[in-house]
Coordinates of C-alpha atoms in Angstrom, one line a residue:
M106 CA 0.0 0.0 0.0
T107 CA 1.4 3.4 -1.0
K108 CA 2.0 5.8 1.8
N109 CA 1.1 9.5 1.5
W110 CA 4.3 11.5 1.1
E111 CA 2.8 14.7 2.5
H112 CA 1.6 13.0 5.6
L113 CA 5.1 11.5 6.1
V114 CA 6.8 14.9 5.7
A115 CA 4.5 16.4 8.3
L116 CA 5.1 13.5 10.7
K117 CA 8.9 13.7 10.3
K118 CA 9.1 17.5 10.7
S119 CA 7.1 17.2 13.9
R120 CA 9.4 14.6 15.3
Q121 CA 12.5 16.6 14.3
Q122 CA 11.2 19.7 16.0
A123 CA 10.4 17.8 19.1
S124 CA 14.0 16.5 19.3
I125 CA 15.4 20.1 19.7
P126 CA 15.9 21.0 23.4
K127 CA 13.4 23.7 24.1
E128 CA 15.9 25.9 26.0
W129 CA 18.0 25.9 22.8
I130 CA 15.3 27.4 20.5
L131 CA 16.2 30.9 19.3
T132 CA 13.9 33.8 20.1
N133 CA 16.1 36.5 18.5
F134 CA 16.6 35.5 14.9
P135 CA 18.8 37.7 12.8
S136 CA 17.1 39.9 10.2
P137 CA 16.5 38.2 6.8
N138 CA 18.8 40.9 5.4
E139 CA 21.6 39.7 7.6
L140 CA 23.1 37.2 5.2
N141 CA 26.4 36.2 6.9
V142 CA 25.4 34.4 10.1
L143 CA 28.8 32.8 10.9
T144 CA 29.3 34.7 14.1
F145 CA 25.6 34.8 15.1
P146 CA 25.9 31.8 17.4
E147 CA 28.5 33.6 19.5
T148 CA 26.3 36.7 20.0
C149 CA 22.8 35.2 20.2
G150 CA 23.1 34.7 24.0
L151 CA 22.6 30.9 24.1
L152 CA 26.3 30.0 24.3
T153 CA 28.3 30.6 27.4
P154 CA 31.8 32.2 27.0
Q155 CA 33.3 28.7 27.6
E156 CA 31.1 27.1 25.0
V157 CA 32.2 29.7 22.4
E158 CA 35.8 29.0 23.3
I159 CA 35.2 25.2 23.0
T160 CA 33.5 25.4 19.6
N161 CA 36.1 27.7 18.2
T162 CA 39.1 25.6 19.3
R163 CA 41.2 23.6 16.8
I164 CA 40.5 19.9 17.0
D165 CA 44.0 18.9 18.0
V166 CA 43.9 21.4 20.9
L167 CA 40.4 20.3 21.8
L168 CA 41.4 16.6 21.9
K169 CA 44.3 17.4 24.3
K170 CA 42.0 19.2 26.7
L171 CA 39.6 16.3 26.6
A172 CA 42.4 13.8 27.2
N173 CA 43.8 15.7 30.2
G174 CA 40.4 16.3 31.7
K175 CA 40.5 20.1 31.4
W176 CA 37.3 20.0 29.5
S177 CA 34.8 17.2 30.1
S178 CA 33.2 15.3 27.2
A179 CA 29.8 16.3 28.5
A180 CA 30.7 20.0 28.4
V181 CA 32.1 19.7 24.9
T182 CA 29.2 17.7 23.6
K183 CA 26.7 20.2 25.0
A184 CA 28.6 23.1 23.5
F185 CA 28.8 21.5 20.0
G186 CA 25.2 20.3 20.3
K187 CA 24.0 23.8 21.2
R188 CA 26.0 25.4 18.4
A189 CA 24.7 22.8 15.9
I190 CA 21.1 23.5 16.9
I191 CA 21.7 27.2 16.5
A192 CA 23.2 26.6 13.1
H193 CA 20.3 24.5 12.1
Q194 CA 17.8 27.2 13.0
L195 CA 19.8 29.6 10.8
T196 CA 20.6 27.3 7.8
N197 CA 18.4 24.2 8.1
C198 CA 21.3 21.8 8.0
L199 CA 20.2 18.9 10.3
T200 CA 18.0 15.9 9.7
E201 CA 18.4 13.8 12.8
I202 CA 19.1 15.3 16.3
F203 CA 19.9 12.9 19.2
I204 CA 21.5 15.2 21.8
E205 CA 20.2 13.2 24.8
S206 CA 21.9 9.9 23.8
A207 CA 25.0 11.9 22.9
L208 CA 25.2 13.4 26.3
A209 CA 24.7 9.9 27.9
R210 CA 27.6 8.7 25.8
A211 CA 29.7 11.7 26.9
A212 CA 29.0 10.9 30.5
E213 CA 30.2 7.3 30.0
L214 CA 33.5 8.7 28.4
D215 CA 34.0 11.0 31.4
A216 CA 33.5 8.2 33.8
Y217 CA 35.9 6.0 32.0
L218 CA 38.6 8.7 32.0
K219 CA 38.1 9.4 35.7
A220 CA 38.3 5.7 36.6
T221 CA 41.2 4.7 34.4
G222 CA 43.1 7.9 33.7
K223 CA 43.0 6.8 30.0
T224 CA 41.0 7.8 26.9
I225 CA 38.9 5.4 24.9
G226 CA 40.8 6.3 21.8
P227 CA 42.4 9.2 19.9
L228 CA 39.1 10.9 19.3
H229 CA 38.0 10.6 22.9
G230 CA 35.0 12.9 23.6
L231 CA 35.0 14.6 20.2
P232 CA 31.5 15.3 18.8
I233 CA 31.2 14.3 15.2
S234 CA 28.3 15.0 12.9
L235 CA 27.4 12.5 10.1
K236 CA 25.9 12.9 6.7
D237 CA 22.4 11.6 6.8
Q238 CA 23.2 8.4 4.9
V239 CA 25.5 7.1 7.6
S240 CA 23.3 4.7 9.6
I241 CA 23.1 4.7 13.4
K242 CA 21.2 1.9 15.1
G243 CA 17.7 3.0 16.1
I244 CA 17.8 6.2 14.0
E245 CA 16.2 6.9 10.7
S246 CA 18.4 7.3 7.5
T247 CA 15.9 8.8 5.2
M248 CA 18.4 10.4 2.8
G249 CA 15.8 13.1 2.1
Y250 CA 13.2 10.6 0.9
A251 CA 9.7 10.8 2.4
S252 CA 9.3 7.1 1.5
W253 CA 12.0 6.2 4.0
V254 CA 10.4 7.9 7.0
G255 CA 10.0 5.2 9.6
H256 CA 12.9 3.1 8.3
Y257 CA 15.0 2.8 11.5
A258 CA 18.5 1.4 11.1
E259 CA 19.0 -2.1 12.6
R260 CA 22.7 -1.6 13.0
N261 CA 25.4 1.0 12.8
A262 CA 27.3 1.6 9.5
V263 CA 30.8 0.4 9.9
L264 CA 32.2 3.9 10.0
A265 CA 29.9 4.8 12.9
D266 CA 31.2 1.8 14.8
V267 CA 34.8 2.8 14.0
L268 CA 34.2 6.3 15.2
V269 CA 32.6 5.1 18.4
A270 CA 35.6 2.8 18.9
L271 CA 37.9 5.8 18.5
G272 CA 36.0 7.6 21.3
A273 CA 33.9 10.0 19.2
V274 CA 30.5 11.2 20.3
L275 CA 27.9 11.1 17.5
Y276 CA 25.2 13.7 18.0
V277 CA 23.5 14.9 14.8
K278 CA 23.0 13.9 11.1
T279 CA 22.9 16.4 8.2
N280 CA 20.9 17.2 5.2
V281 CA 21.3 16.0 1.6
P282 CA 19.6 16.5 -1.8
Q283 CA 16.6 14.4 -3.0
T284 CA 18.1 11.2 -4.4
L285 CA 21.5 12.2 -3.0
M286 CA 23.2 11.7 -6.3
A287 CA 23.0 15.3 -7.6
S288 CA 25.2 14.7 -10.6
I289 CA 23.1 12.2 -12.4
R290 CA 20.5 14.7 -13.3
C291 CA 22.8 16.0 -16.0
F292 CA 23.2 13.4 -18.7
S293 CA 25.7 15.1 -21.0
M294 CA 27.6 18.3 -21.4
L295 CA 25.0 19.5 -23.9
D296 CA 22.2 19.0 -21.4
L297 CA 23.8 21.6 -19.1
V298 CA 23.1 24.4 -21.5
T299 CA 19.8 26.0 -20.9
D300 CA 18.5 29.6 -21.0
D301 CA 18.4 30.1 -17.2
I302 CA 21.0 27.5 -16.1
S303 CA 18.8 26.6 -13.1
K304 CA 20.2 23.2 -11.9
W305 CA 20.0 20.4 -9.5
L306 CA 23.3 20.6 -7.5
E307 CA 21.9 21.8 -4.2
T308 CA 21.0 20.5 -0.8
Y309 CA 17.2 20.4 -1.0
N310 CA 14.5 17.8 -0.6
L311 CA 10.8 17.7 0.1
L312 CA 11.3 16.1 3.5
F313 CA 13.6 18.6 5.2
G314 CA 13.7 21.5 2.8
R315 CA 16.6 23.6 1.6
T316 CA 19.9 24.1 3.4
V317 CA 21.5 27.6 3.0
N318 CA 25.1 28.8 3.2
P319 CA 26.0 30.3 6.6
N320 CA 28.5 32.7 4.9
N321 CA 25.7 34.2 2.8
R322 CA 22.2 32.7 3.2
S323 CA 21.2 33.9 -0.3
L324 CA 23.7 31.3 -1.7
T325 CA 23.7 27.6 -1.9
C326 CA 25.8 25.3 0.3
G327 CA 26.2 22.9 -2.6
G328 CA 25.5 19.1 -2.5
S329 CA 25.4 16.3 -1.8
S330 CA 27.1 17.0 1.5
G331 CA 25.7 20.5 1.9
G332 CA 24.2 20.0 5.3
E333 CA 27.5 18.6 6.5
G334 CA 29.3 21.6 5.0
A335 CA 27.4 23.9 7.3
L336 CA 28.8 21.9 10.2
I337 CA 32.0 19.8 10.7
G338 CA 32.0 16.1 10.4
V339 CA 31.7 13.3 7.8
G340 CA 30.5 13.9 4.3
S341 CA 31.1 12.3 0.9
D342 CA 33.1 13.2 -2.3
I343 CA 33.9 16.5 -0.7
G344 CA 33.3 19.6 -2.9
G345 CA 32.6 22.3 -0.4
F346 CA 31.1 25.8 -0.7
C347 CA 31.1 26.6 3.0
G348 CA 34.7 27.4 3.8
T349 CA 35.7 24.2 5.5
Y350 CA 38.7 21.9 4.8
G351 CA 37.5 18.7 3.3
F352 CA 39.1 15.5 2.2
R353 CA 38.0 13.1 -0.5
P354 CA 40.1 9.9 0.0
S355 CA 40.6 7.2 -2.5
T356 CA 38.1 4.4 -2.8
G357 CA 38.7 1.7 -0.3
R358 CA 40.4 3.7 2.5
V359 CA 37.3 4.7 4.6
P360 CA 34.6 2.1 5.2
Y361 CA 31.3 2.6 3.5
A362 CA 29.4 -0.6 4.5
G363 CA 26.1 -0.1 6.2
T364 CA 25.4 3.4 4.8
V365 CA 22.3 4.0 2.6
N366 CA 22.8 5.3 -0.9
S367 CA 21.3 5.8 -4.3
L368 CA 22.2 3.5 -7.1
E369 CA 23.0 0.6 -4.8
G370 CA 24.9 -2.0 -6.9
E371 CA 26.6 0.6 -9.2
D372 CA 30.2 -0.5 -8.3
S373 CA 32.2 1.2 -11.1
I374 CA 32.4 4.7 -9.6
L375 CA 32.0 4.3 -5.9
S376 CA 31.0 7.0 -3.5
V377 CA 33.5 7.6 -0.7
L378 CA 33.2 9.1 2.8
G379 CA 35.6 11.6 4.1
P380 CA 36.0 14.3 6.9
L381 CA 35.3 18.0 7.0
S382 CA 37.1 20.1 9.6
N383 CA 38.3 23.5 10.6
S384 CA 41.9 22.5 9.9
I385 CA 44.0 20.0 7.9
H386 CA 45.2 18.6 11.2
G387 CA 41.6 17.6 12.0
L388 CA 41.3 15.8 8.6
K389 CA 44.6 14.0 9.3
M390 CA 43.6 12.8 12.8
F391 CA 40.3 11.5 11.4
I392 CA 42.0 9.5 8.6
Q393 CA 44.7 8.2 10.9
G394 CA 42.2 7.1 13.5
V395 CA 39.9 5.4 11.0
L396 CA 42.8 3.6 9.3
S397 CA 44.1 2.4 12.7
Q398 CA 40.9 0.3 13.2
K399 CA 41.6 -2.2 10.4
S400 CA 38.3 -1.7 8.8
W401 CA 39.1 -4.3 6.1
L402 CA 38.0 -6.8 8.8
R403 CA 34.5 -5.2 8.8
D404 CA 34.1 -4.0 5.2
P405 CA 35.3 -6.3 2.4
L406 CA 35.7 -3.3 0.0
V407 CA 38.3 -1.6 2.3
I408 CA 41.9 -2.3 1.1
R409 CA 44.3 -3.7 3.6
K410 CA 46.4 -0.6 4.1
G411 CA 46.9 1.3 7.3
W412 CA 48.3 4.7 7.7
N413 CA 51.7 4.9 5.9
E414 CA 54.0 7.3 7.6
E415 CA 56.6 7.0 4.8
E416 CA 54.1 8.2 2.3
Y417 CA 53.1 11.1 4.6
N418 CA 56.8 12.0 4.9
L419 CA 56.8 12.3 1.1
V420 CA 59.6 9.9 0.5
E421 CA 58.4 9.6 -3.2
H422 CA 58.2 13.4 -3.5
G423 CA 61.7 14.5 -2.6
G424 CA 60.9 14.6 1.1
G425 CA 58.7 17.7 0.4
K426 CA 61.7 19.9 0.1
E427 CA 61.2 21.2 -3.5
L428 CA 57.8 20.1 -4.8
C429 CA 56.4 20.9 -8.2
F430 CA 52.7 21.8 -8.3
A431 CA 50.7 22.1 -11.5
I432 CA 47.8 24.6 -11.4
M433 CA 44.8 23.8 -13.6
W434 CA 43.5 27.3 -14.4
N435 CA 40.5 25.9 -16.2
D436 CA 39.4 22.4 -17.4
G437 CA 39.2 23.3 -21.1
L438 CA 35.4 23.5 -20.8
V439 CA 34.6 26.4 -18.4
V440 CA 36.7 29.4 -17.2
P441 CA 36.4 30.1 -13.5
H442 CA 35.0 33.3 -12.1
P443 CA 37.4 36.1 -10.9
P444 CA 37.5 35.1 -7.2
I445 CA 38.5 31.5 -8.1
I446 CA 41.3 32.8 -10.3
R447 CA 42.4 35.1 -7.5
G448 CA 42.7 32.1 -5.1
L449 CA 44.8 30.2 -7.6
K450 CA 47.1 33.1 -8.1
M451 CA 47.5 33.4 -4.3
A452 CA 48.5 29.7 -4.3
K453 CA 51.0 30.2 -7.1
N454 CA 52.7 33.2 -5.4
A455 CA 52.8 31.6 -2.0
L456 CA 54.3 28.3 -3.3
I457 CA 57.0 30.1 -5.3
K458 CA 57.9 32.2 -2.3
A459 CA 58.2 29.0 -0.2
G460 CA 60.7 27.6 -2.7
H461 CA 58.5 25.2 -4.7
K462 CA 58.0 25.1 -8.4
V463 CA 54.7 25.8 -10.2
I464 CA 53.8 24.9 -13.7
D465 CA 50.5 24.9 -15.6
W466 CA 48.4 21.7 -15.8
K467 CA 47.1 20.7 -19.2
P468 CA 43.7 18.9 -18.6
L469 CA 43.3 15.7 -20.7
D470 CA 39.9 14.5 -22.1
H471 CA 37.9 16.1 -19.2
Q472 CA 34.7 16.2 -21.3
T473 CA 35.0 12.5 -22.2
I474 CA 35.7 11.6 -18.6
L475 CA 32.6 13.5 -17.4
E476 CA 30.3 12.1 -20.1
T477 CA 31.5 8.6 -19.3
G478 CA 31.0 9.0 -15.6
V479 CA 27.5 10.4 -16.1
S480 CA 26.6 7.6 -18.5
V481 CA 27.6 5.1 -15.8
F482 CA 25.5 6.9 -13.1
A483 CA 22.5 7.4 -15.4
A484 CA 22.3 3.8 -16.6
G485 CA 19.8 2.7 -13.9
A486 CA 19.0 6.0 -12.3
A487 CA 15.4 6.3 -13.5
E488 CA 14.5 2.9 -12.2
D489 CA 16.3 3.5 -8.9
F490 CA 14.6 6.9 -8.2
S491 CA 11.2 5.8 -9.3
A492 CA 11.2 2.6 -7.2
V493 CA 11.9 4.6 -4.0
R494 CA 9.5 7.4 -4.7
A495 CA 6.7 4.9 -5.6
E496 CA 6.5 3.8 -1.9
S497 CA 5.0 7.2 -1.0
G498 CA 4.0 8.9 -4.3
E499 CA 6.7 11.5 -3.6
P500 CA 7.2 13.7 -6.7
L501 CA 10.6 14.2 -8.3
I502 CA 11.8 17.7 -7.8
K503 CA 11.8 19.6 -11.1
S504 CA 13.9 22.6 -10.3
M505 CA 16.1 24.0 -7.5
V506 CA 15.0 27.5 -8.1
P507 CA 13.1 28.7 -5.0
G508 CA 9.4 28.5 -5.5
K509 CA 9.7 26.4 -8.7
E510 CA 10.7 23.1 -7.1
L511 CA 7.6 21.2 -8.2
T512 CA 6.4 23.5 -11.0
G513 CA 9.6 24.1 -12.9
D514 CA 10.3 22.6 -16.3
D515 CA 13.9 21.7 -16.3
S516 CA 13.1 18.6 -18.3
F517 CA 16.7 17.4 -18.5
M518 CA 16.6 16.8 -14.8
S519 CA 13.9 14.1 -15.2
T520 CA 15.5 10.7 -15.2
D521 CA 12.1 9.3 -16.2
Q522 CA 13.1 10.4 -19.8
A523 CA 16.4 8.6 -19.8
A524 CA 16.9 6.0 -22.6
P525 CA 17.5 2.6 -21.1
T526 CA 21.1 1.3 -21.2
S527 CA 21.8 -2.3 -22.1
V528 CA 24.2 -4.4 -20.1
Y529 CA 26.6 -4.5 -23.1
E530 CA 26.5 -0.7 -23.4
L531 CA 27.2 -0.3 -19.7
W532 CA 30.2 -2.6 -20.1
Q533 CA 31.5 -0.3 -22.8
F534 CA 31.3 2.7 -20.5
H535 CA 33.2 0.7 -17.9
K536 CA 35.8 -0.1 -20.4
K537 CA 36.1 3.5 -21.6
K538 CA 36.5 4.6 -18.0
R539 CA 39.3 2.2 -17.5
D540 CA 41.1 3.4 -20.6
L541 CA 40.6 7.0 -19.6
R542 CA 42.1 6.3 -16.2
Q543 CA 45.1 4.7 -17.9
G544 CA 45.5 7.6 -20.3
Y545 CA 45.4 10.1 -17.4
L546 CA 48.0 8.2 -15.4
E547 CA 50.3 8.2 -18.4
H548 CA 49.6 11.9 -19.0
W549 CA 50.6 12.7 -15.4
L550 CA 53.7 10.6 -15.5
A551 CA 54.9 12.3 -18.7
T552 CA 55.2 15.6 -16.8
V553 CA 58.5 14.3 -15.6
N554 CA 59.9 16.1 -18.6
E555 CA 58.5 19.5 -17.5
T556 CA 59.0 19.7 -13.7
G557 CA 62.8 20.0 -13.4
T558 CA 62.7 17.8 -10.3
G559 CA 63.3 14.4 -11.9
R560 CA 59.8 13.5 -10.8
P561 CA 56.4 14.0 -12.4
V562 CA 54.2 16.7 -11.0
D563 CA 53.7 16.1 -7.3
A564 CA 50.2 17.4 -7.1
I565 CA 47.6 19.3 -9.1
I566 CA 46.0 22.4 -7.7
A567 CA 42.6 23.1 -9.2
P568 CA 39.3 24.9 -8.6
V569 CA 36.6 23.2 -6.6
A570 CA 34.1 24.7 -9.1
P571 CA 34.2 27.4 -11.7
F572 CA 32.5 29.7 -9.1
T573 CA 32.1 30.1 -5.4
A574 CA 28.8 29.4 -3.8
V575 CA 26.1 30.8 -6.1
P576 CA 22.4 31.9 -5.6
H577 CA 19.9 29.1 -4.9
G578 CA 19.0 27.2 -8.0
R579 CA 22.0 28.4 -10.0
N580 CA 24.6 25.7 -9.1
S581 CA 25.2 24.4 -12.6
N582 CA 28.6 22.8 -12.6
E583 CA 30.3 20.1 -10.7
E584 CA 32.8 19.0 -13.3
Y585 CA 35.8 20.3 -11.4
T586 CA 35.2 17.6 -8.7
M587 CA 33.4 14.9 -10.6
V588 CA 36.4 14.3 -12.9
W589 CA 38.5 13.2 -9.9
N590 CA 35.7 10.9 -8.7
V591 CA 35.7 9.1 -12.0
L592 CA 39.6 8.9 -11.9
D593 CA 39.5 8.0 -8.2
Y594 CA 42.1 10.6 -7.2
P595 CA 42.2 11.8 -3.6
A596 CA 41.6 15.6 -3.2
L597 CA 41.8 17.9 -0.3
V598 CA 40.0 21.3 -0.3
I599 CA 41.7 24.3 1.2
P600 CA 39.7 27.5 2.0
V601 CA 41.8 30.6 1.3
S602 CA 39.6 33.7 1.3
T603 CA 36.2 35.1 0.6
V604 CA 34.6 37.1 -2.2
D605 CA 35.5 40.8 -1.9
P606 CA 33.4 43.0 -4.3
V607 CA 36.4 45.4 -4.5
L608 CA 39.0 42.8 -5.5
D609 CA 36.8 40.4 -7.4
I610 CA 35.4 42.7 -10.1
K611 CA 33.8 41.2 -13.2
K612 CA 36.3 40.8 -16.0
P613 CA 35.7 41.6 -19.7
A614 CA 34.4 38.7 -21.7
H615 CA 37.0 36.2 -22.9
Q616 CA 36.8 33.9 -25.9
F617 CA 34.3 31.4 -24.7
L618 CA 35.2 27.8 -24.7
S619 CA 31.6 26.7 -25.1
D620 CA 28.0 27.8 -24.8
L621 CA 28.1 26.7 -21.2
D622 CA 31.2 28.7 -20.6
K623 CA 29.3 31.8 -21.8
L624 CA 26.5 31.1 -19.4
I625 CA 28.8 30.6 -16.5
Y626 CA 30.5 33.8 -17.3
E627 CA 27.2 35.7 -17.3
L628 CA 26.3 34.1 -14.0
Y629 CA 28.8 36.4 -12.3
D630 CA 26.6 39.4 -12.8
S631 CA 27.6 41.4 -9.8
P632 CA 30.4 40.6 -7.2
E633 CA 28.1 42.0 -4.5
T634 CA 25.8 39.0 -5.1
F635 CA 28.6 36.7 -4.0
K636 CA 29.9 38.7 -1.1
D637 CA 31.5 36.6 1.7
A638 CA 31.3 33.4 -0.3
P639 CA 34.3 31.2 0.5
I640 CA 37.1 30.9 -2.0
G641 CA 39.0 27.6 -2.1
F642 CA 40.9 25.2 -4.3
Q643 CA 41.7 21.5 -4.1
V644 CA 45.1 19.7 -3.9
I645 CA 44.9 16.5 -5.9
G646 CA 47.1 13.4 -6.0
R647 CA 47.1 10.0 -7.8
T648 CA 45.0 7.1 -6.6
H649 CA 45.9 5.9 -3.1
E650 CA 48.3 8.7 -2.5
D651 CA 46.1 9.8 0.4
E652 CA 48.8 10.3 3.0
A653 CA 50.9 12.3 0.5
V654 CA 48.0 14.5 -0.5
I655 CA 47.4 15.4 3.2
A656 CA 51.1 16.2 3.6
M657 CA 51.3 18.3 0.5
A658 CA 48.1 20.1 1.4
E659 CA 49.7 21.0 4.7
I660 CA 52.7 22.5 2.8
V661 CA 50.3 24.5 0.6
D662 CA 48.2 25.6 3.6
A663 CA 51.3 26.7 5.5
A664 CA 52.6 28.6 2.4
M665 CA 49.3 30.4 2.1
K666 CA 49.2 31.4 5.7
A667 CA 52.8 32.8 5.5
I668 CA 51.9 35.4 2.9

């Protein structure tokens, strides 16, 4: 029997509201015209001075204070819980809120520390939020689907168990787009060209609604980890519009078993889970901790490889003394907006000043890589989405433009119109993807003739997107991250600045690379529209060079902070 999706939405929203401690509900909301709300939690009156200090402390420092008992896990959990609830009321970033059980867990950790003088693990007492798809026993993982309301997880995802074993406190889960898989709404590069370039790539669903960017609430936080981007914790395939550090590890390093997902059974281009944090050190501690737990004994898709200190010490990259970075100024398809170019120029100047070499990266076959990836994703997407939505009669969102979600006519978003793909055709896409990965590896290794170090390029520095966060319904391009997902290259996002209308003026039109390039250029209509949007870039390495990417990103980050 089909459930009524609107009834399920009302039921879930009521339960969610009831899970918020009443004493943490805001009564003094900022004006709708106050777009940047990053500091509002500190001034709203709900957080004590100590709670402000706790939630602003770097993770490495925080963990030391938890380990020596200066701050109790209960106090830290309460502080982060309150700040998350405040953030939710400003940005709509949460799906599941379980503060009471988190505080009970924190109390157990405090008792253990007091009784033994030891911590449970390296993340002892650290509150960590999770993207909605990461299952926790007894809690719903709806993934934004009304049809999945009432589906309570029977067991933890492996990653949740790993984090608990490390001493973490799980306390909230965060919002995602309908269907989770934002990218598969765009079936080819040509499909991306429309008159208004309103697109799907945004954290919005009919169950929880839209998540906004805390840096500028008129802008998107992206997707599919947009809710997580508004906090700090675990997301997937990190892109990031919210100014946090984020790490997309190679496939098979962080366990995925037990999470819910779209396109279950699509094993050619696997989604990965990775951390978001306020520092690279936080990302490193997360990865080190997870790898220490030998997750290959719990998840058969995890490779048998713990943290490799030699790789982190860059033994294959000259010990990190004189690295050669290659900057990808554009992908040959779309030229980035002025703030993004400014961020790349900052990186180039900082690295040269720090004694490293910088050359230009020549992108290879990016359009073919993207089309191949989308073809793999789209092969069974229509059936997958329809099967889930049929349980409740939930409609497919037609547009991400506010007010047009169910009435818009972005027909290219409708997977119901996708032509079926035969098994043989799918095999050919898999073969093409394999060949493209081989070609890109050879292309990378051939740079040994350009670097002057005797090695190929150590890492690529590239935009996260051709723009910063954009107005709602206008996020039209994820090619700058999707290509690395198809190639399975680890990437670490570094925030470097924010949009300044004085510095980031609109440039004269260039010779457009495509119709899409022209539309993206026209999207940057006024720098004031994008004010305070975070500027960042990603540091990219070859498959399973995760430790080296973290180390090289630390070098880049230090160079940036030194200028």
